Amino acid sequence: MSRPVHLDPRSPLVLETLELGRRPGSTRTVTRTVPAPADLGTAVIGIPEGSDLELDLRLEAVMEGVLVTGSVRGRAVGECARCLTEVVDEVDAPLQELYVYPERAAAAVEAGDDDEDVRELEGDLVGLEPALRDAVVTVLPFRPLCTPDCPGLCVECGARLADDPDHAHETTDPRWAALQGLLGAPSTHDDEREG
């Protein structure tokens, strides 16, 4: 079970649930733009720290706690997996997370049901950052591409092939490479005659 770590109610990624009053069925909507936390992404693409994240959420009191549903939108920036140019991708990630009341979490632990994926409320506060991370990272492309048909880089010189579609290098068939070397090399018989 994910234990909250003393949430700061002033943080833009902490939501107040007090007005729901533990009355199942009561709801509240939250629409706000917040700065993206650090490291919101993968090694190749992510939402830059401090850039705008649009939250459009619905908080609903249920028997176990507070169910948060909605979407997170932002702009991810990364690197094309083929040609290494910048990739910008609009992200619209669905978010759904249940935050259980502390006494429900304690009862679950006593019953031997210690589910690591369940998040717990801290008093009347919801810490949104871990759920936000889970939602955004799962929708990011595993191998971001600048265009679906990006040809990548030249394996010989590293030139970006999209900039020069006719880019080519003169190559020798490796099966003939040994003979190519003999064409320019002096014969061993010539060396013997000179000596």
CSV table of C-alpha atoms in Angstrom, one decimal:
chain,number,residue,atom,x,y,z
A,1,MET,CA,0.0,0.0,0.0
A,2,SER,CA,1.4,3.4,-1.0
A,3,ARG,CA,1.7,5.5,2.2
A,4,PRO,CA,1.4,9.2,1.7
A,5,VAL,CA,4.4,11.3,2.6
A,6,HIS,CA,3.2,14.4,4.5
A,7,LEU,CA,1.5,16.3,1.8
A,8,ASP,CA,1.7,20.0,1.4
A,9,PRO,CA,-1.8,21.4,1.0
A,10,ARG,CA,-0.3,24.4,-0.9
A,11,SER,CA,1.1,22.2,-3.6
A,12,PRO,CA,-0.7,22.4,-7.0
A,13,LEU,CA,-0.6,18.6,-7.1
A,14,VAL,CA,-2.4,18.1,-3.8
A,15,LEU,CA,-6.2,18.1,-3.8
A,16,GLU,CA,-8.5,18.9,-0.9
A,17,THR,CA,-11.4,16.5,-0.4
A,18,LEU,CA,-12.9,17.9,2.8
A,19,GLU,CA,-16.1,19.2,1.1
A,20,LEU,CA,-16.9,15.7,-0.1
A,21,GLY,CA,-17.6,14.9,3.5
A,22,ARG,CA,-17.3,11.2,3.2
A,23,ARG,CA,-20.7,11.1,1.7
A,24,PRO,CA,-20.7,8.4,-1.0
A,25,GLY,CA,-21.9,9.9,-4.3
A,26,SER,CA,-20.8,13.5,-3.5
A,27,THR,CA,-18.6,14.9,-6.2
A,28,ARG,CA,-16.4,17.9,-7.0
A,29,THR,CA,-14.7,18.9,-10.2
A,30,VAL,CA,-11.2,20.3,-10.4
A,31,THR,CA,-9.9,22.1,-13.5
A,32,ARG,CA,-6.5,23.7,-13.2
A,33,THR,CA,-3.2,24.3,-15.0
A,34,VAL,CA,-0.2,23.2,-12.9
A,35,PRO,CA,3.5,23.1,-13.5
A,36,ALA,CA,4.8,19.7,-14.5
A,37,PRO,CA,6.9,18.0,-11.8
A,38,ALA,CA,10.5,16.9,-12.5
A,39,ASP,CA,11.2,13.7,-14.4
A,40,LEU,CA,7.7,13.3,-15.8
A,41,GLY,CA,8.5,10.9,-18.6
A,42,THR,CA,11.0,8.3,-19.8
A,43,ALA,CA,14.7,8.5,-20.8
A,44,VAL,CA,13.7,9.5,-24.4
A,45,ILE,CA,10.6,11.6,-24.0
A,46,GLY,CA,8.8,13.5,-21.3
A,47,ILE,CA,7.0,16.6,-20.2
A,48,PRO,CA,9.6,19.2,-19.3
A,49,GLU,CA,9.7,20.3,-15.7
A,50,GLY,CA,7.6,23.4,-15.1
A,51,SER,CA,5.7,23.3,-18.3
A,52,ASP,CA,1.9,23.5,-18.2
A,53,LEU,CA,-0.1,20.5,-17.4
A,54,GLU,CA,-3.9,20.8,-17.7
A,55,LEU,CA,-5.9,18.8,-15.2
A,56,ASP,CA,-9.6,18.1,-15.8
A,57,LEU,CA,-10.6,15.9,-12.8
A,58,ARG,CA,-13.7,14.7,-11.0
A,59,LEU,CA,-13.4,13.7,-7.3
A,60,GLU,CA,-16.1,11.4,-6.1
A,61,ALA,CA,-16.6,10.1,-2.6
A,62,VAL,CA,-17.1,6.3,-2.5
A,63,MET,CA,-17.4,3.8,0.4
A,64,GLU,CA,-13.6,3.1,0.4
A,65,GLY,CA,-12.4,6.6,-0.1
A,66,VAL,CA,-12.2,9.1,-3.0
A,67,LEU,CA,-12.2,8.1,-6.6
A,68,VAL,CA,-10.3,10.6,-8.9
A,69,THR,CA,-11.0,10.3,-12.6
A,70,GLY,CA,-10.3,12.6,-15.6
A,71,SER,CA,-7.5,13.6,-17.9
A,72,VAL,CA,-4.1,15.2,-17.9
A,73,ARG,CA,-2.9,17.1,-20.9
A,74,GLY,CA,0.5,18.5,-21.7
A,75,ARG,CA,3.2,18.7,-24.3
A,76,ALA,CA,6.0,16.1,-24.3
A,77,VAL,CA,9.4,16.8,-25.7
A,78,GLY,CA,11.9,14.1,-26.7
A,79,GLU,CA,14.2,12.8,-29.3
A,80,CYS,CA,13.4,10.8,-32.5
A,81,ALA,CA,14.5,7.3,-32.1
A,82,ARG,CA,15.8,7.2,-35.7
A,83,CYS,CA,17.3,10.6,-36.5
A,84,LEU,CA,17.7,12.2,-33.0
A,85,THR,CA,15.8,15.4,-33.9
A,86,GLU,CA,13.4,17.0,-31.5
A,87,VAL,CA,10.0,15.4,-31.2
A,88,VAL,CA,7.0,17.3,-29.7
A,89,ASP,CA,4.0,15.2,-28.8
A,90,GLU,CA,0.6,16.3,-27.4
A,91,VAL,CA,-0.3,14.1,-24.4
A,92,ASP,CA,-3.8,13.5,-23.3
A,93,ALA,CA,-3.7,10.8,-20.6
A,94,PRO,CA,-6.7,9.3,-18.8
A,95,LEU,CA,-6.4,9.2,-15.1
A,96,GLN,CA,-8.3,7.0,-12.7
A,97,GLU,CA,-7.2,6.4,-9.1
A,98,LEU,CA,-8.8,5.3,-5.9
A,99,TYR,CA,-7.5,6.9,-2.7
A,100,VAL,CA,-8.6,4.9,0.3
A,101,TYR,CA,-9.4,6.3,3.7
A,102,PRO,CA,-6.6,5.5,6.3
A,103,GLU,CA,-8.9,3.2,8.4
A,104,ARG,CA,-9.8,1.2,5.2
A,105,ALA,CA,-6.1,0.9,4.4
A,106,ALA,CA,-5.4,-0.3,8.0
A,107,ALA,CA,-8.2,-2.8,7.8
A,108,ALA,CA,-6.9,-4.2,4.5
A,109,VAL,CA,-3.4,-4.6,6.0
A,110,GLU,CA,-4.9,-6.5,9.0
A,111,ALA,CA,-6.8,-8.7,6.7
A,112,GLY,CA,-3.5,-9.6,4.9
A,113,ASP,CA,-4.4,-7.6,1.7
A,114,ASP,CA,-1.5,-5.2,1.4
A,115,ASP,CA,-1.9,-4.2,-2.2
A,116,GLU,CA,1.1,-2.0,-3.3
A,117,ASP,CA,-0.9,-0.3,-6.0
A,118,VAL,CA,-3.5,1.2,-3.6
A,119,ARG,CA,-3.0,4.8,-2.7
A,120,GLU,CA,-4.1,6.3,0.7
A,121,LEU,CA,-5.5,9.6,1.6
A,122,GLU,CA,-3.6,11.7,4.1
A,123,GLY,CA,-6.3,13.2,6.2
A,124,ASP,CA,-8.5,15.0,3.6
A,125,LEU,CA,-5.6,15.4,1.1
A,126,VAL,CA,-5.0,13.5,-2.2
A,127,GLY,CA,-1.4,13.4,-3.4
A,128,LEU,CA,-1.8,13.4,-7.2
A,129,GLU,CA,1.8,13.3,-8.4
A,130,PRO,CA,2.4,9.4,-8.3
A,131,ALA,CA,-0.9,8.8,-10.1
A,132,LEU,CA,-0.1,11.6,-12.6
A,133,ARG,CA,3.2,9.9,-13.3
A,134,ASP,CA,1.6,6.5,-13.9
A,135,ALA,CA,-1.0,8.0,-16.2
A,136,VAL,CA,1.4,10.1,-18.3
A,137,VAL,CA,4.3,7.6,-18.7
A,138,THR,CA,2.0,4.8,-19.9
A,139,VAL,CA,0.8,6.9,-22.9
A,140,LEU,CA,4.2,8.2,-24.0
A,141,PRO,CA,5.6,6.5,-27.1
A,142,PHE,CA,8.2,3.8,-26.4
A,143,ARG,CA,10.1,4.9,-29.5
A,144,PRO,CA,9.2,8.5,-30.4
A,145,LEU,CA,9.5,9.4,-34.1
A,146,CYS,CA,9.6,12.8,-35.8
A,147,THR,CA,7.5,11.3,-38.7
A,148,PRO,CA,6.1,7.8,-39.0
A,149,ASP,CA,8.4,7.2,-42.1
A,150,CYS,CA,11.6,8.8,-40.7
A,151,PRO,CA,14.5,7.2,-42.7
A,152,GLY,CA,16.9,7.9,-39.8
A,153,LEU,CA,20.7,8.6,-40.1
A,154,CYS,CA,23.3,7.3,-42.6
A,155,VAL,CA,25.2,4.4,-41.0
A,156,GLU,CA,28.4,5.5,-42.8
A,157,CYS,CA,28.6,9.2,-41.9
A,158,GLY,CA,25.6,10.0,-39.6
A,159,ALA,CA,23.9,12.4,-42.0
A,160,ARG,CA,20.1,12.9,-41.6
A,161,LEU,CA,18.6,11.0,-44.5
A,162,ALA,CA,15.4,13.1,-44.5
A,163,ASP,CA,17.4,16.2,-45.4
A,164,ASP,CA,19.0,14.5,-48.4
A,165,PRO,CA,17.0,11.6,-49.8
A,166,ASP,CA,19.6,10.9,-52.5
A,167,HIS,CA,22.4,10.6,-49.9
A,168,ALA,CA,24.7,7.6,-50.8
A,169,HIS,CA,28.2,6.4,-50.4
A,170,GLU,CA,30.2,4.4,-53.0
A,171,THR,CA,30.7,1.0,-51.5
A,172,THR,CA,32.5,-2.1,-52.6
A,173,ASP,CA,30.9,-5.5,-52.2
A,174,PRO,CA,32.8,-7.1,-49.2
A,175,ARG,CA,33.3,-10.3,-51.2
A,176,TRP,CA,35.5,-8.3,-53.7
A,177,ALA,CA,37.3,-6.2,-51.1
A,178,ALA,CA,40.4,-8.5,-51.0
A,179,LEU,CA,40.7,-8.3,-54.8
A,180,GLN,CA,40.4,-4.5,-54.7
A,181,GLY,CA,43.4,-4.4,-52.4
A,182,LEU,CA,45.5,-6.4,-54.9
A,183,LEU,CA,44.8,-4.0,-57.7
A,184,GLY,CA,46.8,-1.2,-56.1
A,185,ALA,CA,49.4,-3.3,-54.4
A,186,PRO,CA,52.8,-4.1,-56.1
A,187,SER,CA,53.4,-7.7,-56.8
A,188,THR,CA,55.7,-9.7,-54.6
A,189,HIS,CA,57.5,-10.9,-57.7
A,190,ASP,CA,58.3,-7.3,-58.7
A,191,ASP,CA,59.9,-6.8,-55.2
A,192,GLU,CA,62.0,-10.0,-55.7
A,193,ARG,CA,63.3,-8.8,-59.0
A,194,GLU,CA,64.4,-5.5,-57.7
A,195,GLY,CA,66.3,-7.0,-54.8
